[in-house]
C-alpha positions in Angstrom: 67.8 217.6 -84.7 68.3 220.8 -82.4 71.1 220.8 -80.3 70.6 220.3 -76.4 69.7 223.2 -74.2 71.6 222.8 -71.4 70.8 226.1 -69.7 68.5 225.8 -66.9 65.4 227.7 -66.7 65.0 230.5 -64.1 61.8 229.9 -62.6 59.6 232.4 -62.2 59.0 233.2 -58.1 57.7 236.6 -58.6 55.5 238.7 -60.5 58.4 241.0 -61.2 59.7 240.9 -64.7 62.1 238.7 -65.8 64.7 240.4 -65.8 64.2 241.0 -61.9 63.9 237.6 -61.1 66.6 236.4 -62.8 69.1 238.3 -60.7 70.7 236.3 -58.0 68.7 235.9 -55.2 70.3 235.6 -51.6 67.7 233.3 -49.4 68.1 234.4 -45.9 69.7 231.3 -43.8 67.5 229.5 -41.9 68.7 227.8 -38.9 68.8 224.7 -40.9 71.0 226.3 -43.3 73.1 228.1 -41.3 73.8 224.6 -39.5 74.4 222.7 -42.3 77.8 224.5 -43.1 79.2 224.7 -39.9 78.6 221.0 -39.3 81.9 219.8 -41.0 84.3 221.9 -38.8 82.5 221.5 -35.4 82.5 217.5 -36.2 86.1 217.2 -36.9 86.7 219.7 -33.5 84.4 217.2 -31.6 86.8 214.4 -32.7 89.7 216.4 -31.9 88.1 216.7 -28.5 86.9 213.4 -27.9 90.7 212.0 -28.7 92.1 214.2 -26.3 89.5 213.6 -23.4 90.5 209.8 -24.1 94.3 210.6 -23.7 93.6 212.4 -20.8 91.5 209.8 -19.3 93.5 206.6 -19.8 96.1 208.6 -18.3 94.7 209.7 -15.7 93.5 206.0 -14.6 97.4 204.7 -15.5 98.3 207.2 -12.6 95.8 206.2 -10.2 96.8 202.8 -10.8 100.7 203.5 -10.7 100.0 205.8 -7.1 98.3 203.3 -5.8 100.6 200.6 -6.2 103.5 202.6 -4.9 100.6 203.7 -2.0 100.4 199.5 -1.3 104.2 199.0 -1.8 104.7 201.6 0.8 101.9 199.9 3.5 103.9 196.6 2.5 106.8 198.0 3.9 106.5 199.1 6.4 103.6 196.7 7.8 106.4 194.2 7.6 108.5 196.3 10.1 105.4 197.0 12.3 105.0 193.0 12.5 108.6 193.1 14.0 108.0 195.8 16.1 105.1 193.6 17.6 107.0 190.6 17.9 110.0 191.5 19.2 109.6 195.1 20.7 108.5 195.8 24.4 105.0 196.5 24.6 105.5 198.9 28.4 106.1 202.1 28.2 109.6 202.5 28.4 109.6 205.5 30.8 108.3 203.3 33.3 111.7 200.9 33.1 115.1 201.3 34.0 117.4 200.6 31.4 118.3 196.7 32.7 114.2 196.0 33.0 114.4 196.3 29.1 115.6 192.9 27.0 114.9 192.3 23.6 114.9 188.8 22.2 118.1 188.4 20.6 118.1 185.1 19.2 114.9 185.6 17.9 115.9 188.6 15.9 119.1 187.1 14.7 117.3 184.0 13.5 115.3 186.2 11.0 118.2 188.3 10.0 121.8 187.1 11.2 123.5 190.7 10.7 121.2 192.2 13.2 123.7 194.5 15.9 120.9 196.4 17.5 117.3 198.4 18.0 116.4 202.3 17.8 113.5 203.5 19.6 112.7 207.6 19.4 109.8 208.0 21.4 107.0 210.6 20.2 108.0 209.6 16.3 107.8 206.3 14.3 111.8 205.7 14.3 111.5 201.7 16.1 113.3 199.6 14.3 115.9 197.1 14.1 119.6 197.9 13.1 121.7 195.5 11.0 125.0 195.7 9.6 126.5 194.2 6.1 130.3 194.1 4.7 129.4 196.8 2.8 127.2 200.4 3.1 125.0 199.2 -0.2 123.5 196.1 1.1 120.5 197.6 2.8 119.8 200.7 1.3 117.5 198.2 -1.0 117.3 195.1 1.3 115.2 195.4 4.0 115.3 193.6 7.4 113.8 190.3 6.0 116.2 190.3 2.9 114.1 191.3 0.5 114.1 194.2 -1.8 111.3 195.8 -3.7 111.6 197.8 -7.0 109.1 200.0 -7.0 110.1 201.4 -2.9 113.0 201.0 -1.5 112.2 200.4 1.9 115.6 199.2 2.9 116.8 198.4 6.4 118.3 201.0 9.1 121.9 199.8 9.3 125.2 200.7 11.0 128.0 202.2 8.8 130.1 198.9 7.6 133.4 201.0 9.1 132.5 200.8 12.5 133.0 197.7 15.0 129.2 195.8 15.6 129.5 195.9 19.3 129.3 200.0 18.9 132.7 200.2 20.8 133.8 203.2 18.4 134.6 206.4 19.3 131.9 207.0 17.0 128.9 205.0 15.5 127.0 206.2 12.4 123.7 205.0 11.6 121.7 205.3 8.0 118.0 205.4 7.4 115.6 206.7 4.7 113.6 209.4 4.7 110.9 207.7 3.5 107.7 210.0 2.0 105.3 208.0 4.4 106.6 209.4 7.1 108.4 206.0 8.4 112.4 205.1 8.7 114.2 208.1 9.7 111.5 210.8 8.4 111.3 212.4 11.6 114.9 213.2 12.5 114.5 215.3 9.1 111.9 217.3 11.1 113.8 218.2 13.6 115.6 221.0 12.6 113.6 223.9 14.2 114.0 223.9 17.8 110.8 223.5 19.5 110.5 220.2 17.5 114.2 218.7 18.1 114.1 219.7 22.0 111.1 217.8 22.6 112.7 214.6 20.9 116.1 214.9 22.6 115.7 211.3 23.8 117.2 208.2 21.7 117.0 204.4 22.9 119.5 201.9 21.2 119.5 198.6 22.7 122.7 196.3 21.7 123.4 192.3 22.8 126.0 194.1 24.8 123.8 196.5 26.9 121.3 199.2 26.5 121.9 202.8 26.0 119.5 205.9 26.7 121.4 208.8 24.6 120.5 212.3 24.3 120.8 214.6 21.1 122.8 217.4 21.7 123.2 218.6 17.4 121.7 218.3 14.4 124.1 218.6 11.3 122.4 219.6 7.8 125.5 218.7 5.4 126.4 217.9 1.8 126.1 214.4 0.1 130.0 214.4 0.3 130.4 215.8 3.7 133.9 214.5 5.7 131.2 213.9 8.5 132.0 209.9 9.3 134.8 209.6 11.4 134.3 206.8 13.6 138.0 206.8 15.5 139.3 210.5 15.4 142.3 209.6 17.5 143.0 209.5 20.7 145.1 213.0 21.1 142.4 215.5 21.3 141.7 215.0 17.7 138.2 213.6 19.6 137.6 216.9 21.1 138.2 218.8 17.8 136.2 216.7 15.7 132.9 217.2 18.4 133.9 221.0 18.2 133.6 220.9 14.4 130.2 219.7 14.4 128.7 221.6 17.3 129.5 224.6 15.8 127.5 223.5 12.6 124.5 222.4 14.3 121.2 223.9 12.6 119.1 223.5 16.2 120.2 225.2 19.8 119.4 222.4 22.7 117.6 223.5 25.9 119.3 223.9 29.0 122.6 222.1 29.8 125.1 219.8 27.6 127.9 217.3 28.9 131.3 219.5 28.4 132.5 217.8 24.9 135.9 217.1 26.4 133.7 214.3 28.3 131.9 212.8 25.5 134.6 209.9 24.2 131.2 208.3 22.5 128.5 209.5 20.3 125.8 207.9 18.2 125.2 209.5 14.8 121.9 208.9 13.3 121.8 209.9 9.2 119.5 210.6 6.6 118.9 212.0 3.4 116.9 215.4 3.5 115.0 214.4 0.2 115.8 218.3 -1.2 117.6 219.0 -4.7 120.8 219.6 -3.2 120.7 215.5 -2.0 122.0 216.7 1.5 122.5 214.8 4.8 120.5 215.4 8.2 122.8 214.4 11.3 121.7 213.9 14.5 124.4 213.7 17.4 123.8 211.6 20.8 125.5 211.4 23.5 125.4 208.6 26.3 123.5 210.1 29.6 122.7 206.8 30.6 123.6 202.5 29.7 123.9 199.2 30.8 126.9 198.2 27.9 130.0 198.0 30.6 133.1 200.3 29.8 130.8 203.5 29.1 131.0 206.7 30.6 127.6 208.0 31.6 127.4 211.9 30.9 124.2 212.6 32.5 125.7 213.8 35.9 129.0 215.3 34.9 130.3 218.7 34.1 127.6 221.2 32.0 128.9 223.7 29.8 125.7 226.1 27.9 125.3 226.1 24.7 126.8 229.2 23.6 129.7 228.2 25.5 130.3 225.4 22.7 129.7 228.3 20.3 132.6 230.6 21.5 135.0 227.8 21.7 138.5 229.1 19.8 138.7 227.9 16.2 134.8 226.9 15.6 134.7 229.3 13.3 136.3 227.6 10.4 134.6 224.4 10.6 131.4 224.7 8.7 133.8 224.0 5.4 132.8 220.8 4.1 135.1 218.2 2.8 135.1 215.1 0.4 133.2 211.9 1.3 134.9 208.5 2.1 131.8 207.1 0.9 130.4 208.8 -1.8 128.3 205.6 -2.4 126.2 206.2 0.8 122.5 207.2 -0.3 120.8 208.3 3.1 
């Protein structure tokens, strides 16, 4: 028996010799054939591709849901505080009352929140809110007005600083808000630091169970975190008068016109936030009383005016835009 041939036979394609047509032949590639070998790479990148655009998508739909239940936890908020505005909050213009035409239902409010002390109205922003005060400055910078707190925004309450006395009768009374990214709590006292924008919002209402007060802004502060800015009783030997001088002198905004001399202003309101920058600083805006109802209180509005730059030139200013240690470094407006 003769062994197997296991050589293939070269077919003949040509009239050539043999020898011709048994040299390799190179078929030119037809579009079938040149897509036949590229398939295996292009259908592993297409998987590649397809993972990726999955990824992208799932993530993408994770964030919209994520931004838009922060975007409802936000409206939650501060609908809440907009139902309190409407239930408790004078509906007249206030420019049209004098400050004893204005009374806010007291009992009411205290029966929703017991620590309730007061109510800040800016007019031309959304600063209207009630004020409460705790034991503590930690309380309600997650709690808010109705005593709950929320995880995912901390809404918060505005409150008074847990040093000073409820019935404001400090030399000085500090108040903290957020600076919430809605544009709500105390977002608009971060605005005004140019001076077209804080002159035009110079007026502050705070109404107390002991009387009303219409204050006016006469400085805006931009400090550090840890800033020796909360002082509410200085002293009663000048050290009043050289604490005001202090913060005048670093006041980011110039106020139009006219201020009260600071020898005359034994009282100020201090309303704080946070100025939502890397440097976690502090925006402070100053108040006077020009006018009130609360018995015991000078009114500024008609007494001695220095200018501005007066306050500027004052002896010693110079040195005060150093910036101490806080007494409350746990304060997080």
């Amino acid at each position: 028996m003769s062994e197997p041939n296991n050589k293939q036979r070269v077919p003949r394609l040509s009239s050539k010799p043999l020898e011709e047509a048994s040299a390799p032949r190179v078929i030119p590639a037809s579009p079938r054939n040149s897509a036949q070998p590229a398939s295996a790479p292009k259908k592993k990148n297409g998987g590649i591709s397809a993972i990726v655009f999955r990824i992208s998508a799932a993530v993408f739909c994770i964030s919209l849901v994520v931004l838009g239940f922060i975007g409802f936890n936000y409206w939650q908020g501060q609908n809440k505080y907009n139902n309190t505005t409407d239930l408790y909050f004078p509906t007249t213009d206030l420019s049209l009352l004098s400050l004893d035409e204005i009374h806010l239902n007291w009992d009411a409010l205290r029966s929703t929140n017991s620590e309730t002390v007061a109510w800040i109205y800016i007019p031309g922003t959304n600063v209207n809110y009630p004020i409460v005060q705790a034991e503590d400055n930690n309380k309600y910078i997650k709690t808010d007005f109705y005593g709950e707190t929320n995880w995912a925004v901390s809404y918060g309450a505005v409150f008074l600083d847990c040093d000073c006395e409820p019935d404001m009768s400090c030399q000085n009374n500090y108040f903290y808000g957020h600076n919430m990214n809605n544009g709500y709590m105390f977002h608009d006292i971060a605005l005004m630091d140019k001076d077209n924008t804080f002159n035009d919002h110079r007026t502050v209402y705070l109404f107390t169970p002991q009387g009303n007060y219409r204050l006016t802004s006469f400085a805006l502060l931009h400090v550090g975190a840890f800033d020796d800015l909360v002082q509410p009783m200085p002293g009663p030997d000048g050290e009043q008068l050289e604490y005001l001088e202090e913060q005048v002198a670093r006041s980011v905004v110039t106020p139009s016109g006219k201020l009260p001399a600071l020898s005359e202003i034994d009282k100020t309101f201090v309303f704080i936030t946070c100025d939502n920058e890397a440097t976690d600083g502090r925006y402070a805006l100053f108040c006077y009383v020009s006018d009130t109802t609360a018995k015991g209180v000078a009114k500024l509005e008609s007494n001695s005016v220095i200018t501005y730059d007066d306050i500027q030139n004052i002896e010693g200013n110079a040195s005060a835009a150093a910036a101490g240690e806080s007494t409350d470094p746990e304060e997080a407006y």
